[in-house]
Tab-separated table of C-alpha atoms and ligand atoms in Angstrom:
chain	number	residue	atom	x	y	z
A	1	MET	CA	-39.682	60.324	-3.036
A	2	ALA	CA	-36.693	58.300	-4.193
A	3	PHE	CA	-37.460	54.822	-5.478
A	4	LYS	CA	-36.311	52.157	-3.009
A	5	PRO	CA	-36.041	48.809	-4.788
A	6	ALA	CA	-34.475	46.881	-1.892
A	7	ASN	CA	-37.239	48.016	0.477
A	8	ASN	CA	-39.770	46.670	-1.999
A	9	ILE	CA	-38.114	43.242	-1.860
A	10	GLN	CA	-37.794	43.283	1.927
A	11	ASP	CA	-41.409	44.345	2.472
A	12	LEU	CA	-42.784	41.186	0.857
A	13	GLN	CA	-44.051	38.556	3.295
A	14	TYR	CA	-44.418	35.003	2.084
A	15	PHE	CA	-44.890	32.412	4.777
A	16	GLY	CA	-44.434	28.703	4.324
A	17	GLU	CA	-47.249	26.193	4.546
A	18	PHE	CA	-46.539	25.568	8.255
A	19	GLY	CA	-45.712	29.140	9.193
A	20	GLY	CA	-42.147	28.885	7.925
A	21	VAL	CA	-40.309	32.157	7.407
A	22	ASN	CA	-39.591	31.091	3.843
A	23	PRO	CA	-42.313	30.129	1.405
A	24	SER	CA	-42.790	26.411	0.863
A	25	ILE	CA	-41.178	24.967	-2.242
A	26	SER	CA	-43.692	23.607	-4.723
A	27	ASP	CA	-42.414	20.172	-5.619
A	28	SER	CA	-44.929	19.299	-8.321
A	29	SER	CA	-45.100	19.457	-12.081
A	30	THR	CA	-48.888	19.146	-12.169
A	31	TYR	CA	-51.842	20.175	-9.990
A	32	THR	CA	-55.218	18.620	-9.194
A	33	PHE	CA	-58.555	20.327	-9.707
A	34	LEU	CA	-61.677	19.746	-7.614
A	35	SER	CA	-63.833	20.262	-10.672
A	36	ALA	CA	-63.302	19.616	-14.355
A	37	LYS	CA	-64.850	22.982	-15.168
A	38	THR	CA	-62.069	24.818	-13.290
A	39	MET	CA	-59.461	22.896	-15.274
A	40	PHE	CA	-61.067	24.041	-18.522
A	41	ASP	CA	-61.260	27.648	-17.290
A	42	THR	CA	-57.592	27.556	-16.279
A	43	PHE	CA	-56.587	26.462	-19.787
A	44	GLU	CA	-58.596	29.349	-21.158
A	45	GLY	CA	-56.717	31.685	-18.813
A	46	ASN	CA	-59.843	32.470	-16.779
A	47	ALA	CA	-59.101	30.950	-13.383
A	48	ASP	CA	-56.838	33.268	-11.438
A	49	GLY	CA	-54.831	31.654	-8.672
A	50	CYS	CA	-55.163	28.121	-10.053
A	51	TYR	CA	-52.071	26.195	-11.007
A	52	LEU	CA	-52.197	23.916	-14.000
A	53	TYR	CA	-48.778	22.650	-14.968
A	54	SER	CA	-45.382	23.937	-13.901
A	55	ARG	CA	-44.169	24.969	-17.359
A	56	HIS	CA	-46.997	27.515	-17.209
A	57	SER	CA	-46.436	28.655	-13.627
A	58	SER	CA	-45.679	27.297	-10.183
A	59	PRO	CA	-45.935	28.832	-6.698
A	60	SER	CA	-42.162	28.986	-6.175
A	61	ASN	CA	-41.607	30.662	-9.541
A	62	LEU	CA	-44.357	33.162	-8.808
A	63	TYR	CA	-42.791	34.098	-5.446
A	64	LEU	CA	-39.463	34.825	-7.129
A	65	GLY	CA	-41.161	36.630	-10.019
A	66	GLU	CA	-43.143	38.872	-7.674
A	67	ALA	CA	-40.008	39.789	-5.715
A	68	LEU	CA	-38.200	40.738	-8.937
A	69	ALA	CA	-41.228	42.709	-10.158
A	70	ALA	CA	-41.204	44.587	-6.839
A	71	MET	CA	-37.516	45.328	-7.330
A	72	GLU	CA	-38.052	46.618	-10.878
A	73	ASP	CA	-41.361	48.366	-10.154
A	74	THR	CA	-43.305	46.479	-12.824
A	75	GLU	CA	-46.767	44.925	-12.426
A	76	THR	CA	-45.412	41.397	-12.525
A	77	ALA	CA	-42.671	39.150	-13.895
A	78	ASN	CA	-42.007	35.719	-15.337
A	79	VAL	CA	-38.888	33.785	-14.396
A	80	THR	CA	-37.118	31.615	-16.958
A	81	ALA	CA	-34.462	28.918	-17.012
A	82	SER	CA	-31.754	31.335	-18.189
A	83	GLY	CA	-31.200	34.925	-19.239
A	84	MET	CA	-31.239	33.856	-22.891
A	85	GLY	CA	-34.528	32.063	-22.184
A	86	ALA	CA	-35.959	35.421	-21.112
A	87	ILE	CA	-34.448	37.459	-23.973
A	88	THR	CA	-35.403	35.076	-26.777
A	89	ALA	CA	-38.963	34.639	-25.476
A	90	VAL	CA	-39.522	38.415	-25.291
A	91	LEU	CA	-38.157	39.062	-28.787
A	92	MET	CA	-40.128	36.195	-30.338
A	93	GLN	CA	-43.291	37.307	-28.534
A	94	LEU	CA	-43.097	40.921	-29.674
A	95	CYS	CA	-42.055	40.301	-33.294
A	96	ASN	CA	-43.764	38.774	-36.275
A	97	ALA	CA	-42.115	37.782	-39.557
A	98	GLY	CA	-41.141	40.945	-41.422
A	99	ASP	CA	-40.602	43.028	-38.294
A	100	HIS	CA	-37.490	45.026	-37.529
A	101	ILE	CA	-35.486	45.509	-34.325
A	102	ILE	CA	-33.080	48.304	-33.435
A	103	SER	CA	-30.446	47.065	-31.021
A	104	SER	CA	-27.431	48.532	-29.359
A	105	ARG	CA	-24.334	47.188	-31.101
A	106	THR	CA	-22.582	46.530	-27.796
A	107	ILE	CA	-24.628	43.790	-26.165
A	108	TYR	CA	-24.097	40.356	-24.680
A	109	GLY	CA	-22.565	38.003	-27.278
A	110	GLY	CA	-25.425	35.492	-27.088
A	111	THR	CA	-28.048	38.180	-27.675
A	112	TYR	CA	-25.994	39.530	-30.561
A	113	ALA	CA	-25.737	36.062	-32.118
A	114	PHE	CA	-29.481	35.486	-31.708
A	115	LEU	CA	-30.359	38.739	-33.463
A	116	LYS	CA	-27.662	38.450	-36.094
A	117	ASN	CA	-27.877	34.755	-36.990
A	118	PHE	CA	-31.103	33.268	-35.655
A	119	THR	CA	-34.018	35.690	-36.011
A	120	PRO	CA	-33.283	36.294	-39.755
A	121	LYS	CA	-34.597	32.728	-40.226
A	122	PHE	CA	-37.988	34.215	-39.347
A	123	ASN	CA	-37.422	37.272	-41.530
A	124	ILE	CA	-36.844	39.460	-38.488
A	125	GLU	CA	-33.994	41.870	-39.217
A	126	THR	CA	-31.942	43.871	-36.735
A	127	SER	CA	-30.043	47.123	-37.157
A	128	PHE	CA	-27.149	47.430	-34.694
A	129	VAL	CA	-26.525	51.058	-33.759
A	130	ASP	CA	-24.568	53.199	-31.334
A	131	ILE	CA	-27.265	53.428	-28.656
A	132	THR	CA	-25.614	56.418	-26.996
A	133	LYS	CA	-26.525	58.571	-30.031
A	134	LEU	CA	-30.272	59.169	-29.913
A	135	GLU	CA	-30.356	60.739	-33.382
A	136	THR	CA	-28.734	57.576	-34.836
A	137	VAL	CA	-31.348	55.455	-33.091
A	138	GLU	CA	-34.201	57.563	-34.423
A	139	ALA	CA	-32.767	57.575	-37.949
A	140	ALA	CA	-32.693	53.745	-37.982
A	141	ILE	CA	-36.445	53.425	-37.395
A	142	THR	CA	-38.430	51.962	-40.308
A	143	PRO	CA	-42.182	51.393	-40.698
A	144	ASN	CA	-41.544	47.772	-39.596
A	145	THR	CA	-39.600	48.574	-36.415
A	146	LYS	CA	-41.155	47.037	-33.301
A	147	ILE	CA	-38.442	47.016	-30.640
A	148	LEU	CA	-35.665	49.191	-29.252
A	149	TYR	CA	-33.275	46.845	-27.455
A	150	CYS	CA	-30.379	47.754	-25.201
A	151	GLU	CA	-28.520	46.979	-21.995
A	152	SER	CA	-28.548	49.700	-19.300
A	153	VAL	CA	-24.808	49.138	-18.902
A	154	SER	CA	-23.506	47.322	-21.934
A	155	ASN	CA	-21.431	44.189	-22.109
A	156	PRO	CA	-18.464	44.412	-22.304
A	157	LEU	CA	-17.808	48.083	-23.126
A	158	LEU	CA	-19.846	49.543	-20.254
A	159	GLU	CA	-21.650	52.013	-22.494
A	160	ILE	CA	-24.638	53.600	-20.785
A	161	ALA	CA	-28.074	53.713	-22.400
A	162	GLY	CA	-29.989	56.941	-21.831
A	163	ILE	CA	-33.196	55.162	-20.941
A	164	LYS	CA	-35.372	58.285	-20.587
A	165	GLY	CA	-34.382	59.526	-24.055
A	166	LEU	CA	-34.845	56.089	-25.615
A	167	ALA	CA	-38.262	55.771	-23.930
A	168	LYS	CA	-39.324	59.073	-25.488
A	169	ILE	CA	-38.385	57.793	-28.953
A	170	ALA	CA	-40.118	54.479	-28.291
A	171	LYS	CA	-43.334	56.275	-27.298
A	172	LYS	CA	-43.251	58.577	-30.301
A	173	TYR	CA	-42.979	55.668	-32.766
A	174	HIS	CA	-45.044	53.114	-30.793
A	175	LEU	CA	-42.087	50.796	-30.213
A	176	LYS	CA	-41.391	48.633	-27.165
A	177	LEU	CA	-38.270	49.582	-25.231
A	178	VAL	CA	-36.702	46.361	-23.931
A	179	VAL	CA	-33.806	46.791	-21.489
A	180	ASP	CA	-31.438	44.095	-20.241
A	181	ASN	CA	-30.475	45.302	-16.741
A	182	THR	CA	-28.149	42.412	-15.847
A	183	PHE	CA	-25.090	44.616	-15.132
A	184	SER	CA	-26.878	47.131	-12.898
A	185	PRO	CA	-29.518	45.560	-10.622
A	186	LEU	CA	-30.821	47.978	-7.926
A	187	SER	CA	-28.457	50.673	-9.236
A	188	ILE	CA	-30.640	51.396	-12.278
A	189	SER	CA	-34.415	50.810	-12.399
A	190	PRO	CA	-35.237	50.945	-16.124
A	191	ALA	CA	-39.034	50.688	-15.769
A	192	THR	CA	-39.132	53.798	-13.589
A	193	LEU	CA	-37.270	55.591	-16.415
A	194	GLY	CA	-39.705	54.478	-19.109
A	195	ALA	CA	-38.667	50.978	-20.254
A	196	ASP	CA	-41.572	48.704	-21.222
A	197	VAL	CA	-39.850	45.404	-20.471
A	198	VAL	CA	-36.898	44.775	-18.141
A	199	ILE	CA	-34.860	41.583	-18.434
A	200	HIS	CA	-32.193	40.082	-16.195
A	201	SER	CA	-29.879	37.155	-16.380
A	202	LEU	CA	-30.333	35.994	-12.778
A	203	THR	CA	-27.147	33.977	-13.290
A	204	LYS	CA	-25.052	37.033	-12.485
A	205	PHE	CA	-25.357	39.539	-9.594
A	206	ILE	CA	-28.921	38.709	-8.581
A	207	ASN	CA	-28.225	35.108	-7.649
A	208	GLY	CA	-24.594	35.948	-7.022
A	209	SER	CA	-23.254	32.512	-6.194
A	210	SER	CA	-22.384	31.200	-9.675
A	211	ASP	CA	-24.264	27.962	-9.008
A	212	THR	CA	-27.050	28.251	-11.577
A	213	VAL	CA	-28.337	29.956	-14.689
A	214	GLY	CA	-31.666	31.777	-14.582
A	215	GLY	CA	-33.556	34.701	-16.086
A	216	VAL	CA	-36.549	36.973	-15.650
A	217	VAL	CA	-38.857	39.168	-17.714
A	218	CYS	CA	-40.429	42.067	-15.779
A	219	GLY	CA	-43.371	43.856	-17.399
A	220	THR	CA	-47.076	44.527	-17.420
A	221	GLN	CA	-49.571	41.853	-16.374
A	222	ALA	CA	-50.925	41.865	-19.944
A	223	PHE	CA	-47.497	41.193	-21.478
A	224	ILE	CA	-46.587	38.474	-18.977
A	225	ASN	CA	-49.987	36.852	-19.610
A	226	ASP	CA	-49.171	36.906	-23.331
A	227	LEU	CA	-45.825	35.191	-22.671
A	228	ARG	CA	-47.588	32.474	-20.643
A	229	ASN	CA	-50.530	31.993	-23.000
A	230	VAL	CA	-51.041	28.278	-23.698
A	231	ASN	CA	-51.903	28.964	-27.347
A	232	ASP	CA	-49.268	31.431	-28.458
A	233	GLY	CA	-47.074	32.415	-25.527
A	234	ALA	CA	-43.333	32.219	-26.174
A	235	ALA	CA	-42.413	31.417	-22.557
A	236	MET	CA	-45.010	28.640	-22.416
A	237	LEU	CA	-44.307	27.191	-25.868
A	238	LEU	CA	-40.533	27.543	-26.110
A	239	GLY	CA	-40.366	25.933	-22.675
A	240	SER	CA	-37.476	27.721	-20.984
A	241	THR	CA	-38.921	27.086	-17.516
A	242	MET	CA	-37.092	27.490	-14.227
A	243	ASP	CA	-37.281	24.649	-11.733
A	244	SER	CA	-39.056	25.364	-8.426
A	245	LEU	CA	-36.135	24.280	-6.251
A	246	ARG	CA	-33.903	26.738	-8.046
A	247	ALA	CA	-36.453	29.550	-7.857
A	248	ALA	CA	-36.605	29.101	-4.065
A	249	SER	CA	-32.831	29.217	-3.813
A	250	ILE	CA	-32.499	32.355	-5.983
A	251	LEU	CA	-35.181	34.130	-3.909
A	252	LYS	CA	-33.102	33.587	-0.775
A	253	ASN	CA	-30.008	35.040	-2.464
A	254	LEU	CA	-31.990	38.012	-3.830
A	255	ARG	CA	-32.618	39.214	-0.273
A	256	THR	CA	-28.940	40.068	0.239
A	257	LEU	CA	-28.477	41.682	-3.170
A	258	HIS	CA	-28.512	45.236	-1.772
A	259	ILE	CA	-25.614	44.525	0.578
A	260	ARG	CA	-23.639	42.716	-2.108
A	261	MET	CA	-24.163	45.435	-4.728
A	262	GLN	CA	-22.917	48.084	-2.314
A	263	GLN	CA	-19.736	46.093	-1.718
A	264	HIS	CA	-19.210	45.234	-5.417
A	265	SER	CA	-19.604	48.930	-6.281
A	266	LYS	CA	-17.369	50.153	-3.477
A	267	ASN	CA	-14.585	47.743	-4.429
A	268	ALA	CA	-14.906	48.431	-8.160
A	269	LEU	CA	-14.754	52.206	-7.662
A	270	TYR	CA	-11.668	51.846	-5.464
A	271	LEU	CA	-9.834	49.734	-8.041
A	272	ALA	CA	-10.959	51.842	-11.009
A	273	GLU	CA	-9.619	55.024	-9.414
A	274	LYS	CA	-6.308	53.340	-8.561
A	275	PHE	CA	-5.899	51.760	-12.017
A	276	GLU	CA	-6.648	55.067	-13.723
A	277	ALA	CA	-4.149	56.868	-11.495
A	278	ASP	CA	-1.565	54.234	-12.450
A	279	GLY	CA	-2.027	55.279	-16.080
A	280	LEU	CA	-4.042	52.255	-17.200
A	281	LYS	CA	-6.816	52.789	-19.733
A	282	THR	CA	-9.730	52.137	-17.378
A	283	VAL	CA	-13.444	52.186	-18.107
A	284	TYR	CA	-15.864	52.390	-15.165
A	285	PRO	CA	-19.110	54.396	-15.106
A	286	GLY	CA	-18.179	55.761	-11.680
A	287	LEU	CA	-15.102	57.539	-13.069
A	288	LYS	CA	-15.494	61.160	-14.146
A	289	SER	CA	-13.589	60.211	-17.298
A	290	HIS	CA	-16.408	57.874	-18.396
A	291	PRO	CA	-18.246	59.640	-21.252
A	292	SER	CA	-21.622	58.832	-19.664
A	293	HIS	CA	-20.709	59.370	-15.997
A	294	GLU	CA	-23.201	62.243	-15.620
A	295	LEU	CA	-25.899	60.350	-17.510
A	296	TYR	CA	-25.480	57.364	-15.170
A	297	LYS	CA	-25.682	59.682	-12.157
A	298	SER	CA	-28.919	61.142	-13.480
A	299	MET	CA	-30.514	57.675	-13.674
A	300	MET	CA	-29.140	55.807	-10.666
A	301	ASN	CA	-30.399	54.876	-7.214
A	302	PRO	CA	-27.256	56.352	-5.644
A	303	GLN	CA	-26.861	54.097	-2.603
A	304	TYR	CA	-25.957	51.138	-4.867
A	305	GLY	CA	-23.114	52.837	-6.684
A	306	PHE	CA	-21.936	52.307	-10.253
A	307	GLY	CA	-21.826	48.523	-10.184
A	308	GLY	CA	-19.155	45.870	-10.047
A	309	MET	CA	-17.968	45.824	-13.666
A	310	LEU	CA	-14.877	47.564	-14.992
A	311	THR	CA	-12.499	47.116	-17.901
A	312	ILE	CA	-8.844	47.893	-18.459
A	313	ASP	CA	-6.868	47.753	-21.682
A	314	VAL	CA	-3.373	46.299	-21.391
A	315	GLY	CA	-2.456	46.665	-25.070
A	316	ASN	CA	-2.675	43.203	-26.577
A	317	ILE	CA	-4.127	39.779	-26.005
A	318	ASP	CA	-0.833	38.144	-24.969
A	319	LYS	CA	-0.335	40.669	-22.167
A	320	ALA	CA	-3.977	40.281	-21.170
A	321	ASN	CA	-3.643	36.503	-20.955
A	322	GLU	CA	-0.364	36.713	-19.023
A	323	LEU	CA	-1.861	39.117	-16.510
A	324	MET	CA	-5.029	37.079	-15.998
A	325	GLU	CA	-3.053	33.855	-15.489
A	326	LEU	CA	-0.757	35.558	-13.004
A	327	MET	CA	-3.622	37.150	-11.047
A	328	GLN	CA	-5.328	33.768	-10.833
A	329	HIS	CA	-2.074	32.173	-9.701
A	330	LYS	CA	-1.893	34.777	-6.909
A	331	ASN	CA	-5.501	33.942	-5.928
A	332	LEU	CA	-6.788	37.443	-6.769
A	333	GLY	CA	-9.681	36.095	-8.803
A	334	TYR	CA	-10.588	33.495	-11.374
A	335	LEU	CA	-10.004	33.457	-15.116
A	336	ALA	CA	-13.642	32.788	-15.906
A	337	VAL	CA	-16.526	34.294	-17.843
A	338	SER	CA	-19.706	35.420	-16.079
A	339	LEU	CA	-20.075	37.973	-13.293
A	340	GLY	CA	-21.523	38.750	-9.906
A	341	PHE	CA	-19.564	36.169	-7.912
A	342	TYR	CA	-18.058	36.828	-4.435
A	343	LYS	CA	-14.655	36.328	-6.009
A	344	THR	CA	-13.358	38.610	-8.753
A	345	LEU	CA	-13.749	37.100	-12.235
A	346	PHE	CA	-11.817	38.262	-15.287
A	347	SER	CA	-11.813	37.400	-18.976
A	348	ALA	CA	-10.783	38.877	-22.315
A	349	PRO	CA	-14.126	39.503	-24.050
A	350	GLY	CA	-12.709	39.631	-27.593
A	351	THR	CA	-11.787	35.948	-27.433
A	352	SER	CA	-14.547	34.747	-25.089
A	353	THR	CA	-17.965	36.235	-24.293
A	354	SER	CA	-17.988	38.517	-27.332
A	355	SER	CA	-16.311	36.122	-29.771
A	356	GLU	CA	-19.677	35.814	-31.583
A	357	ILE	CA	-19.073	39.349	-32.843
A	358	PRO	CA	-16.869	39.365	-35.981
A	359	GLU	CA	-13.427	40.919	-35.515
A	360	LYS	CA	-14.138	43.794	-37.889
A	361	GLU	CA	-17.244	44.776	-35.931
A	362	GLN	CA	-15.399	44.402	-32.638
A	363	LYS	CA	-12.906	46.995	-33.904
A	364	ALA	CA	-15.648	49.362	-35.078
A	365	MET	CA	-17.271	49.384	-31.648
A	366	GLY	CA	-13.972	49.839	-29.822
A	367	LEU	CA	-13.607	46.310	-28.499
A	368	THR	CA	-9.837	45.953	-28.509
A	369	ASP	CA	-8.018	42.665	-27.995
A	370	GLY	CA	-6.074	43.874	-24.954
A	371	LEU	CA	-9.323	44.488	-23.105
A	372	ILE	CA	-9.868	42.678	-19.804
A	373	ARG	CA	-13.326	42.667	-18.244
A	374	PHE	CA	-13.434	42.450	-14.464
A	375	SER	CA	-16.387	41.524	-12.315
A	376	ILE	CA	-15.084	42.805	-9.000
A	377	GLY	CA	-15.750	40.556	-6.031
A	378	LEU	CA	-16.789	41.171	-2.446
A	379	ASP	CA	-13.195	41.351	-1.162
A	380	ALA	CA	-13.171	42.400	2.493
A	381	ASP	CA	-9.778	44.065	2.029
A	382	ILE	CA	-9.713	45.708	-1.380
A	383	GLU	CA	-6.595	47.742	-0.535
A	384	ARG	CA	-4.624	44.521	-0.206
A	385	THR	CA	-6.150	43.154	-3.419
A	386	TYR	CA	-5.071	46.307	-5.230
A	387	ASP	CA	-1.518	46.107	-3.924
A	388	LEU	CA	-1.220	42.513	-5.117
A	389	MET	CA	-2.784	43.287	-8.515
A	390	LYS	CA	-0.418	46.215	-8.943
A	391	ALA	CA	2.524	43.935	-8.188
A	392	CYS	CA	1.357	41.568	-10.966
A	393	MET	CA	1.076	44.447	-13.427
A	394	THR	CA	4.474	45.843	-12.485
A	395	SER	CA	6.175	42.505	-12.879
A	396	LEU	CA	4.683	42.178	-16.405
A	397	HIS	CA	5.721	45.777	-17.259
A	398	ILE	CA	2.086	46.799	-17.801
A	399	ILE	CA	2.458	49.754	-15.432
B	401	LIG	C1	-25.028	36.466	-19.092
B	401	LIG	C2	-25.831	37.499	-19.772
B	401	LIG	C3	-26.964	37.148	-20.511
B	401	LIG	C4	-27.377	35.720	-20.726
B	401	LIG	O1	-27.816	35.124	-19.551
B	401	LIG	P1	-27.737	33.525	-19.294
B	401	LIG	O2	-28.297	33.411	-17.925
B	401	LIG	O3	-26.309	33.106	-19.419
B	401	LIG	O4	-28.593	32.891	-20.332
B	401	LIG	C5	-27.698	38.167	-21.087
B	401	LIG	N1	-27.353	39.460	-20.952
B	401	LIG	C6	-26.261	39.828	-20.246
B	401	LIG	C7	-25.927	41.276	-20.145
B	401	LIG	C8	-25.470	38.867	-19.645
B	401	LIG	O5	-24.378	39.244	-18.963
């Protein structure tokens, strides 16, 4: 039977303290114990269901974590204060000094900077490879390799990771396959395809209202326990903890994610097909011209479509900037980084979200300076949006 991630979210029942239809928000940093012995046991990790201190866990964070684990089909999950808080904790938890990571070379700029500039301080080295070539991935493995890291749909080039093939390699060499699924929630379910750990920046589609940062790590109970361990857990000790009020608010937004993703995907596919027909260099996984269109189809939960992200290349950065300023002036979206908002957001990755990547490497991976990344919004009338966008492009002689 097909995997139904949105059903899994909807089937959860959490009632509030007084029978509320939403769970109560836990407004405490610390928790009392009836006996001193239970407090000791909780510190030792031996008192299930007891709360200790909210950096470790809190009821509101657990509710959100369990909903996200249900969505990703993992045993459990741990929410964090940001997507980077999730990514850095996972990498630091799984690696010791001297270990080696193989990462896709097209990843979020912050993750790239962490692996390139920060983890070498701990003698953890990363090889950046073309993740779409499984033989290149396998050839990069060394005796010290611990992690295969990728994004299901990569930022900003929208390359697709073949998660089943990567999982096979990870199994063969006893590596952990860690997948950042931020661009494709509901559409792709990496754990069902063999990923060991699934990460999201909740900041983007999942929360969807651009009012907070947040993150999550979905994985086995054993791994999440390790992250929370009071003695050596990276989530516990690095302290990237989400606040309870925010966890409650993100949980409420999560419940409409399936409707939003369908609309984001529908609008993005409409625009991508029109832009391509207009002769623009357009990248969208839902287009037959995308090199991994069939691969995406083989992995996806089809009712959610190919996601809300697309890119076009308008030739050079000056044209890109002119077009983005004009589209914002016409109220077709905002010139802003980030994604998953109800309004379309656009930015030029080469000079913004991917500026951590040196220019030479940007070129090598095909990140051109005329590239515009769109996070397509929930527009009720996408035909009208297209007509107005086309008028902007015509007036700037782009098409
Ligand atoms: C935004 C983003 C992150 C980082 O998340 P924050 O919530 O900003 O810390 C990581 N990965 C991807 C793919 C992202 O788009």
